[in-house]
Short mmCIF file of C-alpha atoms in Angstrom, two decimals:
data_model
loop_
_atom_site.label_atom_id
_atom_site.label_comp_id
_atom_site.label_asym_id
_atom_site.label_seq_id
_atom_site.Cartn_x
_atom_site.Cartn_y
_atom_site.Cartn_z
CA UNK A 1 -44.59 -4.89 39.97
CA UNK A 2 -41.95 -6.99 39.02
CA UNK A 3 -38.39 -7.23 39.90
CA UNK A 4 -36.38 -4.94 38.09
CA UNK A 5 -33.21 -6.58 38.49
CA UNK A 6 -33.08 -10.15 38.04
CA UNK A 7 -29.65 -11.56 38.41
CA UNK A 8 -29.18 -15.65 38.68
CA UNK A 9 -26.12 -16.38 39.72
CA UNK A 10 -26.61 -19.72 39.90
CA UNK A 11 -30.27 -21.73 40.28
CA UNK A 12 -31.14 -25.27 41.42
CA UNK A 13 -33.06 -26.43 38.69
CA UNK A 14 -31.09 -24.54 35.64
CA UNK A 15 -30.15 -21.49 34.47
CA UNK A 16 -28.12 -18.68 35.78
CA UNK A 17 -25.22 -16.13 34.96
CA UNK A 18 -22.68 -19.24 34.30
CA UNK A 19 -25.26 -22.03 32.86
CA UNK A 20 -22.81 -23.83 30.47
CA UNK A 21 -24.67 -26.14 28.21
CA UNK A 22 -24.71 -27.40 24.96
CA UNK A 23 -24.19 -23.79 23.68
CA UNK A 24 -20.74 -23.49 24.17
CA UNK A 25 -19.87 -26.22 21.41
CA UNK A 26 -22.12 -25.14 19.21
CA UNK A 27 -21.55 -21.28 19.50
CA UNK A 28 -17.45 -22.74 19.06
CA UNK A 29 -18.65 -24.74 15.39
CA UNK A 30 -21.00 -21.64 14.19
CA UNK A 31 -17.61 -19.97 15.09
CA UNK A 32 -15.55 -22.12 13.01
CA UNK A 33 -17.85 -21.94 9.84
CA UNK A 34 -18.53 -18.40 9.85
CA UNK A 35 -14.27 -18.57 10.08
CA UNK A 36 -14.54 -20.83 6.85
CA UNK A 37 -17.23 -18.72 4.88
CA UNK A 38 -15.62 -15.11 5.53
CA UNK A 39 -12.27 -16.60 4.48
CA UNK A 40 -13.65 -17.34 1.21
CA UNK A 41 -16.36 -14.76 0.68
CA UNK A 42 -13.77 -12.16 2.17
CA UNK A 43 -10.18 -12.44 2.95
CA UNK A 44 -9.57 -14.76 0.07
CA UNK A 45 -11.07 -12.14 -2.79
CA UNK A 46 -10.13 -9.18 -0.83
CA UNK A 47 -6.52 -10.34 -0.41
CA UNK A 48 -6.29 -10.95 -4.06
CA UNK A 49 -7.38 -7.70 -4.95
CA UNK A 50 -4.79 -6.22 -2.87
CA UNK A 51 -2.21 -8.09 -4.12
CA UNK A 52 -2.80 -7.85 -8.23
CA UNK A 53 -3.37 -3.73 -7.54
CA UNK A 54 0.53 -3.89 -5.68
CA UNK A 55 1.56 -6.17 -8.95
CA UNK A 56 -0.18 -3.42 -11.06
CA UNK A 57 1.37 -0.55 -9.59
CA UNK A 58 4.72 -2.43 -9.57
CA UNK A 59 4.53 -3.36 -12.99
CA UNK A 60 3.42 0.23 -14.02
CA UNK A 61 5.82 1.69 -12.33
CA UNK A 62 8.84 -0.54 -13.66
CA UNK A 63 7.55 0.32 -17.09
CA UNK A 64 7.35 3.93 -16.38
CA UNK A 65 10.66 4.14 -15.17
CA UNK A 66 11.87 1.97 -18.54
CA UNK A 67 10.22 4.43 -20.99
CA UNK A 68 11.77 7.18 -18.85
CA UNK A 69 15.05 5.18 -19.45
CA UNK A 70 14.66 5.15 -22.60
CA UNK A 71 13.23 8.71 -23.23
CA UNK A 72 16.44 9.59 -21.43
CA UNK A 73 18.87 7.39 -24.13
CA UNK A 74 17.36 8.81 -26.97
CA UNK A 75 17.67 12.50 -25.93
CA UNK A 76 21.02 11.37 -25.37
CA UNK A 77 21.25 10.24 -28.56
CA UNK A 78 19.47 12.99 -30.35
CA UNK A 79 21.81 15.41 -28.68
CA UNK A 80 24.95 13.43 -29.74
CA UNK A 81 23.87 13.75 -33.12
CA UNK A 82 22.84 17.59 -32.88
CA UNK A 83 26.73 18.31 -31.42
CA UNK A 84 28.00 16.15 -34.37
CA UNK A 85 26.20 17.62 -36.84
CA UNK A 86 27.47 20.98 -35.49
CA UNK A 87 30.42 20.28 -35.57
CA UNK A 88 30.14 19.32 -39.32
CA UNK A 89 28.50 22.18 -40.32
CA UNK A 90 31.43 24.15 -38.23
CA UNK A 91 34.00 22.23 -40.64
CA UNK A 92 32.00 23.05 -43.84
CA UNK A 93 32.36 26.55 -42.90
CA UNK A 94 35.71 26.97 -41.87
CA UNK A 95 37.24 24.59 -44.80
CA UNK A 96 34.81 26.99 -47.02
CA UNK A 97 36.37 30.08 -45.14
CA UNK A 98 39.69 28.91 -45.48
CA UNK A 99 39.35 28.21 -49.49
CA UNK A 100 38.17 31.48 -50.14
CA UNK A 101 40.88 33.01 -47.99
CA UNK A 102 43.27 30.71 -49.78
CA UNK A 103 41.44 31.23 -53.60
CA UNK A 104 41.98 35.52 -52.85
CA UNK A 105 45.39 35.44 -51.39
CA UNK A 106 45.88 33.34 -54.72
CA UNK A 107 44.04 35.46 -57.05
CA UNK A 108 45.67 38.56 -55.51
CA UNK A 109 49.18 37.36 -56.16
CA UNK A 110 48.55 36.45 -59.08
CA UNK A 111 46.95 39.58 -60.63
CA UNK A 112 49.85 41.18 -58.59
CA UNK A 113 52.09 39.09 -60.63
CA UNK A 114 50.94 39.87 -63.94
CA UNK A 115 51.01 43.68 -63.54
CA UNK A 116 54.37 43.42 -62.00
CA UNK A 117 55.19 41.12 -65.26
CA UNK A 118 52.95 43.84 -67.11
CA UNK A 119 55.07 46.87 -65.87
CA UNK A 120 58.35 45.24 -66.47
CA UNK A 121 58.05 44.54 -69.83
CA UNK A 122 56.30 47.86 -70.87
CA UNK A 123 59.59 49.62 -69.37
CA UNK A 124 61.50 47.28 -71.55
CA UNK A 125 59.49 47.87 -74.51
CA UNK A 126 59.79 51.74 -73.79
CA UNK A 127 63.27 50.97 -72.93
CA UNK A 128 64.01 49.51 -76.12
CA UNK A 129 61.70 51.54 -78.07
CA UNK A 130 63.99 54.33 -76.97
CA UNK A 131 67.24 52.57 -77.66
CA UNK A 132 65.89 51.88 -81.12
CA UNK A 133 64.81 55.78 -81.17
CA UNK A 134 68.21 56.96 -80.47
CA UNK A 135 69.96 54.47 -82.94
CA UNK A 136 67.37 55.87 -85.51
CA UNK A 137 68.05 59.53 -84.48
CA UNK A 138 72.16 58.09 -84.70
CA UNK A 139 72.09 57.45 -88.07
CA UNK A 140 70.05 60.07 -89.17
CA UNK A 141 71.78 62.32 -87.38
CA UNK A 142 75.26 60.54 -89.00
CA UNK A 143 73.48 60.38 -92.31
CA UNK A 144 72.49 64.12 -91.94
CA UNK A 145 76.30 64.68 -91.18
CA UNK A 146 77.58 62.92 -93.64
CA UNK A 147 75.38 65.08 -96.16
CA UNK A 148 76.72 68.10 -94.78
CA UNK A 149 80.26 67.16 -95.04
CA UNK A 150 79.60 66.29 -98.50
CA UNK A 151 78.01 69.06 -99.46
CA UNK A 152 80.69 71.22 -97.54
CA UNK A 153 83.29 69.84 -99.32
CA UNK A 154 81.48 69.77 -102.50
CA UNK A 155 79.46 72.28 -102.96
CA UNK A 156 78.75 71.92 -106.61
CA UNK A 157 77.12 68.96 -106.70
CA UNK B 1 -46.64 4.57 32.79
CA UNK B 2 -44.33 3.67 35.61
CA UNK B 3 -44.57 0.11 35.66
CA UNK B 4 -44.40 0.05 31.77
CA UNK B 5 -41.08 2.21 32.22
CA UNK B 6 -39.65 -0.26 34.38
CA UNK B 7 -40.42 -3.14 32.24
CA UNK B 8 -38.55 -1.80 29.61
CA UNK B 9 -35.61 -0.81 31.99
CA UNK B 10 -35.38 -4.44 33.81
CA UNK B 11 -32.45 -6.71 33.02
CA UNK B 12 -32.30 -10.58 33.01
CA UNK B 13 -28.94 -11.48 33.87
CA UNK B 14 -29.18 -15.69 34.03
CA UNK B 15 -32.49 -16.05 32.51
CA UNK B 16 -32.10 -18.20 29.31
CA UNK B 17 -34.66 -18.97 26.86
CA UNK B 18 -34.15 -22.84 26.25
CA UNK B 19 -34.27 -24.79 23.24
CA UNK B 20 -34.41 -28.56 22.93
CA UNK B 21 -31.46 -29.53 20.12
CA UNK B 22 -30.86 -33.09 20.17
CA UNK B 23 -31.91 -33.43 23.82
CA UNK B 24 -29.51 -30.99 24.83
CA UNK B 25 -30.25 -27.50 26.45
CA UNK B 26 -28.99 -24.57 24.35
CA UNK B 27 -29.79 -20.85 24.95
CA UNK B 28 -31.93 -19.67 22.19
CA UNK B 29 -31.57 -15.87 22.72
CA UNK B 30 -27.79 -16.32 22.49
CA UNK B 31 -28.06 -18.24 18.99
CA UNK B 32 -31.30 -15.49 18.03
CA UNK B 33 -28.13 -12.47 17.83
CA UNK B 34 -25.28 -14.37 17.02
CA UNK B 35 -27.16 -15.58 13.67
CA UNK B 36 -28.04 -11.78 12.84
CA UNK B 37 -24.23 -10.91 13.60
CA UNK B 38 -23.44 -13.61 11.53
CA UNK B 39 -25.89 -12.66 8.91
CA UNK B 40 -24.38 -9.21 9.22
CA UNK B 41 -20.95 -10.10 8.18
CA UNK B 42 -22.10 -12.45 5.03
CA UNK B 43 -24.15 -8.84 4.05
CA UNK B 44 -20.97 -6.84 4.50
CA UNK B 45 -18.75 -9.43 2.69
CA UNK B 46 -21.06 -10.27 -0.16
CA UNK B 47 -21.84 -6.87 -1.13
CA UNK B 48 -18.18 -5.86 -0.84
CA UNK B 49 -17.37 -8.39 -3.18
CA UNK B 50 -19.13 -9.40 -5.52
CA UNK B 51 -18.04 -6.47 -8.29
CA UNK B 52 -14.98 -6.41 -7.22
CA UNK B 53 -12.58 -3.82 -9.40
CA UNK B 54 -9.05 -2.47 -9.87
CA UNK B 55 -10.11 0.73 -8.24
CA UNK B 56 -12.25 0.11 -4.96
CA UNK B 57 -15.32 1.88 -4.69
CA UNK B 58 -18.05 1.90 -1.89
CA UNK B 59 -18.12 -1.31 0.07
CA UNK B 60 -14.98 -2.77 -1.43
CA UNK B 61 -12.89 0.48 -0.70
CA UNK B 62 -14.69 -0.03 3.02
CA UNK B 63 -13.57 -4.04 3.25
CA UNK B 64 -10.09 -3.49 2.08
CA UNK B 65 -9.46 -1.37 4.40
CA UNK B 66 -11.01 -3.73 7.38
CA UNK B 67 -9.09 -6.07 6.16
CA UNK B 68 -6.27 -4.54 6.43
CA UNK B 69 -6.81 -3.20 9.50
CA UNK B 70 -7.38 -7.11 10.66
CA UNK B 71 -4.47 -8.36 8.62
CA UNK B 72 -2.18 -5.87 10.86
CA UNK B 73 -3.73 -7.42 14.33
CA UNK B 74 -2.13 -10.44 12.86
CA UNK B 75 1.39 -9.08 11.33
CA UNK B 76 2.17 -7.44 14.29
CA UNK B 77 1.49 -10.37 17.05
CA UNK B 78 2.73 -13.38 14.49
CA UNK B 79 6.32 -13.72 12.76
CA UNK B 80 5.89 -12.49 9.14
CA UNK B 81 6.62 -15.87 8.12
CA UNK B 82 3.50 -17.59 9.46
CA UNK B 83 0.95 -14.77 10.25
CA UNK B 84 -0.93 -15.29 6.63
CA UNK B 85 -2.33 -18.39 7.63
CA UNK B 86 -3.77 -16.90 10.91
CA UNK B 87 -5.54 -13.85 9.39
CA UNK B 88 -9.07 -15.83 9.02
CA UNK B 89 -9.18 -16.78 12.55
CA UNK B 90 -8.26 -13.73 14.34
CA UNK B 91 -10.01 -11.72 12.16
CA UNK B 92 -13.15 -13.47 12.37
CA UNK B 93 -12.69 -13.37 16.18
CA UNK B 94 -12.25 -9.64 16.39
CA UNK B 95 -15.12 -9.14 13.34
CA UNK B 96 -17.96 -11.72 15.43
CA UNK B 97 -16.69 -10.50 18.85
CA UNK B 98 -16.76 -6.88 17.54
CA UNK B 99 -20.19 -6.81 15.69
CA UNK B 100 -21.56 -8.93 18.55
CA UNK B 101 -21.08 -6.02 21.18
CA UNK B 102 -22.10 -3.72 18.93
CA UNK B 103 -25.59 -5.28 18.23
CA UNK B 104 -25.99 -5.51 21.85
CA UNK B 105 -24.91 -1.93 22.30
CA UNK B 106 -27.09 -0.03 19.75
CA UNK B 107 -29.99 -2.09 18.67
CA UNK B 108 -33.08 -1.77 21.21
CA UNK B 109 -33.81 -5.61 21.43
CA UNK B 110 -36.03 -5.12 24.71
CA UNK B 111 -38.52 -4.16 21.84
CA UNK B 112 -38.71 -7.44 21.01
CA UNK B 113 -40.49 -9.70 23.08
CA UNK B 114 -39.31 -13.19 23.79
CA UNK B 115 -40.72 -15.81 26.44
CA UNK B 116 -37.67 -15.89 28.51
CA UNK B 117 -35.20 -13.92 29.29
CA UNK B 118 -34.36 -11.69 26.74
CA UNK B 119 -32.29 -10.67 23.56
CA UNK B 120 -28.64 -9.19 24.26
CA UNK B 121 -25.15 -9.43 22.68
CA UNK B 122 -23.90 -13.00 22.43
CA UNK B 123 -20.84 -12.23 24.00
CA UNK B 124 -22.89 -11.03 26.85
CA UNK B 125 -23.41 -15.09 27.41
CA UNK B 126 -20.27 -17.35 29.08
CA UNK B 127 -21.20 -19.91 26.99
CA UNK B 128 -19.91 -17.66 23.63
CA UNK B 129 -16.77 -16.33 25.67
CA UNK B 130 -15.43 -19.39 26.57
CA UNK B 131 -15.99 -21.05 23.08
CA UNK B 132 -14.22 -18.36 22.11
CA UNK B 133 -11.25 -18.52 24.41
CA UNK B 134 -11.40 -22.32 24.01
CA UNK B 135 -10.76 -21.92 20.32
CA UNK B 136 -8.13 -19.52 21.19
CA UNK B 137 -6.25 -22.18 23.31
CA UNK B 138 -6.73 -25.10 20.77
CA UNK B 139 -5.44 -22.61 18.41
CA UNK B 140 -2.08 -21.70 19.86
CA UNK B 141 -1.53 -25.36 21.07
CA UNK B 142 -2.11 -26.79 17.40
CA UNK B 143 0.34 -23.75 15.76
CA UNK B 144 3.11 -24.18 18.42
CA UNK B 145 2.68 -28.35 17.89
CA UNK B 146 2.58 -27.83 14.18
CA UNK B 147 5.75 -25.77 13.95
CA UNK B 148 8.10 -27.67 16.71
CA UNK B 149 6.46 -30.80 17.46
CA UNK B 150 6.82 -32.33 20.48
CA UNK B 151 9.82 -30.03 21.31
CA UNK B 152 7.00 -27.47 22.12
CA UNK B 153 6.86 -28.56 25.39
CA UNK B 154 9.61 -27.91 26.10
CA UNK B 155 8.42 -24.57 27.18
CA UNK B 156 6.90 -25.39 29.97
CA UNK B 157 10.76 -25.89 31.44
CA UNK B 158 12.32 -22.98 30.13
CA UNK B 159 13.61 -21.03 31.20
CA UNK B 160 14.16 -23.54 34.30
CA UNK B 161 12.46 -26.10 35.47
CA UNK B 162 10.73 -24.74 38.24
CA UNK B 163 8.66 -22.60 36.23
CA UNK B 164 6.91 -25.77 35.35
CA UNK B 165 3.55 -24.89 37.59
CA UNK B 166 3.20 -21.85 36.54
CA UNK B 167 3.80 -22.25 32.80
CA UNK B 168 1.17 -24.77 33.03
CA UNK B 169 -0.91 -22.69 35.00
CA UNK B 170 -0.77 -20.60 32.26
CA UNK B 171 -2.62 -22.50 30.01
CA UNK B 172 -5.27 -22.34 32.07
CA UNK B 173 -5.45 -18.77 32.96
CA UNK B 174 -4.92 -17.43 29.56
CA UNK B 175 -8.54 -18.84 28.40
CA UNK B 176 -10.13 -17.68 31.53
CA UNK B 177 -8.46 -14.30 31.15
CA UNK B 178 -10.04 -13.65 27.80
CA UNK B 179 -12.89 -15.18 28.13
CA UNK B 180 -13.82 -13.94 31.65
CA UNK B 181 -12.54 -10.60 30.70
CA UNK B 182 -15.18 -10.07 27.43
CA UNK B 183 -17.96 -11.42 29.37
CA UNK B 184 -17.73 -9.19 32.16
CA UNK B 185 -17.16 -5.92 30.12
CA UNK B 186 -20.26 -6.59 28.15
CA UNK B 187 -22.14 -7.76 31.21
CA UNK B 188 -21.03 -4.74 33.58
CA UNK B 189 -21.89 -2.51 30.41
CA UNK B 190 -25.31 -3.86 30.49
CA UNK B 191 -26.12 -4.00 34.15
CA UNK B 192 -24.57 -0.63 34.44
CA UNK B 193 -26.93 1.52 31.58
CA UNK B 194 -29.74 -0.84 33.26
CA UNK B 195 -29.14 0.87 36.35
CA UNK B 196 -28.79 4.28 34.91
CA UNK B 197 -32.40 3.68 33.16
CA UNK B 198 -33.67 2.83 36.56
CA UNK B 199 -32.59 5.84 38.16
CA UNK B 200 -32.87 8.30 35.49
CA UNK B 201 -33.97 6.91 32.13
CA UNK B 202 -33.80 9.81 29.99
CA UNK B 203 -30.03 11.08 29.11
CA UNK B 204 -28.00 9.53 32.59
CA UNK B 205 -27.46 7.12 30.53
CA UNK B 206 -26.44 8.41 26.96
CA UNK B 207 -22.64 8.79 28.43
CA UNK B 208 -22.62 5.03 29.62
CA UNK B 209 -23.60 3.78 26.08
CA UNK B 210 -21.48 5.48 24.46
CA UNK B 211 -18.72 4.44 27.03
CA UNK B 212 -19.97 0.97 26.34
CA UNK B 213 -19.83 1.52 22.88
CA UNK B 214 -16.17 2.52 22.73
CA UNK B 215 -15.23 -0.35 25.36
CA UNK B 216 -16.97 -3.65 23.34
CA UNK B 217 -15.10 -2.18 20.24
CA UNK B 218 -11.67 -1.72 22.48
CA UNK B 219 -12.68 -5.64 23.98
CA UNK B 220 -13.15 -6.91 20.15
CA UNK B 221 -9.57 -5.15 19.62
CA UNK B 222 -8.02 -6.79 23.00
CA UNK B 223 -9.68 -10.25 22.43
CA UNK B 224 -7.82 -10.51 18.90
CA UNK B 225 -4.91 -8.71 19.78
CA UNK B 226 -4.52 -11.64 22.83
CA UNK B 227 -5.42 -14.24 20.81
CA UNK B 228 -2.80 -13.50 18.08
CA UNK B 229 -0.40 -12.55 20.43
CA UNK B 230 -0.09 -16.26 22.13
CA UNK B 231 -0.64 -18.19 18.97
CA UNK B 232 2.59 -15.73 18.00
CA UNK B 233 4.17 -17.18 21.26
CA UNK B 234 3.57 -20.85 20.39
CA UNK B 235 4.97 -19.93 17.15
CA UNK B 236 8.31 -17.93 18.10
CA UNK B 237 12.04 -19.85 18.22
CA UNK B 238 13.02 -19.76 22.33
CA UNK B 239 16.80 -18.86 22.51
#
């Protein structure tokens, strides 16, 4: 059977648990150009990627936040030109509402006018229609007079 | 049956399997498991990359988020201004350190038979730790002698003077700290579900792995975390 547990500390001829030899330098330069590959095969590429996806996202997000800019300026805008616009219309109307006002009061007075104009003259005509009546009826009736006086005092005739 | 049993439950702690490189000795089953860790993380970062798109999907959701999981070892132990430069090597640290344990944690490599000793985690060797910690320390010297020059060492006198011993001390504790303090997780780890197979190799020793699991992840974390944290020292203004 064999031994089950072999631990060399240390031996005359070589070997043991802390046998430095030539494996120490070249474990140390294996070290060293594994150290030289990964960087390039690994941290290099790797650290690139990492670096142009934060440039992408940074980028992105700048842009995002310009188009939100200027989403937010043209709504702006837009509603600038609504309340203007508005505003116009509002004008139209109420010069529009005003004219009319203005063109009825105007039409009014002046139809008011006229039959005021209208009445006053009829009552002159009738006024003088009767004047002229009554200096008709005048001499007729003086006429009418007259012919009775004659006829009174000359009855012959 | 009982002897097979045992076979499979016995642990080699200090056998090596040598190689011959150049006339020096290097331990073969260490290299064996750090290649397939290594291989490992090429798989993970090839696939994960090479289709890479705007929107992560699969494996490239999965390594961006590693990454920055990693990246944040880094931020929060360096000053923002110079932590980018540091992400590789920490994160390579915790990502070998962290895949290491875990190949020694869940992959039955007892299966596979070598002449000597036999296949384990890497970090599970001294020889890896202290590479490791070694890189750590020439690390943090070269950032803080980068940034200030030779006005770096001026630390070692500050606040006063006769801190001098132990801030040099220091430099020599740090490294054996971290390196001493992976090894022997992973080794005690080991050793202890090696001992739980002996007595009872059944479900004794289900607990213990995944203890061991959670604990070489929590060392990966700790080794980085460390590491960052002193090259961040070397790197801060003192006032």
């Amino acid at each position: 059977m064999q031994d089950i547990l072999n631990i060399y500390l240390s031996s005359e001829e070589s070997g043991g648990l802390f046998d430095f030899d030539a494996t120490l330098p070249l474990m140390a330069s294996q070290f060293l150009l594994i150290m030289l590959i990964l960087d390039i095969t690994f941290y290099k590429p790797i650290n690139k990627v990492l670096k142009d996806r934060e440039n992408y996202i940074l980028k992105t997000l700048e842009s995002a936040t310009q188009i939100s800019e200027k989403t937010k300026e043209t709504l702006a805008r837009y509603e600038e030109v609504i309340l203007k616009s508005k505003k116009e219309s509002q004008q139209l109307i109420d010069s529009i509402k005003t004219k009319t006002e203005h063109d009825i009061v105007n039409e009014l007075i002046q139809t008011q006018n006229s039959t005021r104009e209208f009445i006053s003259k009829s009552i002159k005509e009738l006024y003088r229609k009767k004047e002229q009546t009554l200096k008709v009826l005048e001499e007729d009736t003086e006429n009418l007079s007259d012919k009775i006086y004659l006829k009174l005092i000359n009855p012959k005739q | 049956m009982i002897s097979n049993n045992l076979e499979i439950c016995s642990i080699d702690i200090g056998v090596h399997w040598y190689w011959n490189f150049l006339g020096l000795k290097i331990h073969g089953q260490v290299l064996l498991v750090s290649w397939v860790a290594i291989i490992i993380l090429l798989l993970l970062a090839i696939l994960g990359t090479f289709n890479m798109q705007k929107e992560p999907r699969g494996f490239q959701n999965f390594l961006e988020y590693v990454f920055e999981f990693l990246q944040d070892i880094s931020k929060n132990q360096i000053e923002e201004k110079y932590y980018k430069s540091w992400v590789p090597f920490i994160s390579t640290l915790f990502l070998f350190i962290f895949v290491s344990n875990w190949l020694g944690a869940l992959v039955p490599w007892k299966l596979i038979k070598i002449p000597e000793g036999e296949l384990a985690a890497p970090t599970n060797d001294i020889n890896t730790t202290v590479a490791l910690a070694m890189l750590t320390s020439v690390s943090y010297f070269y950032a803080g002698l980068s940034k200030k020059g030779l006005r770096y060492f001026l630390k070692y006198i500050s606040p006063t003077p006769i801190l001098l011993p132990i801030n040099i001390l220091e430099d020599f504790t740090k490294p054996l700290s971290l390196s001493f303090r992976l090894f022997g997780n992973i080794v005690a780890d080991e050793l202890v579900v090696a001992v739980f197979n002996l007595l009872f190799p059944l479900f004794l020793p289900l607990p213990v792995m995944v203890l061991g699991l959670f604990a070489s992840s929590i060392q990966a974390l700790i080794f980085a975390t460390l590491s960052a944290s002193y090259i961040g020292e070397s790197l801060a203004d003192h006032h």
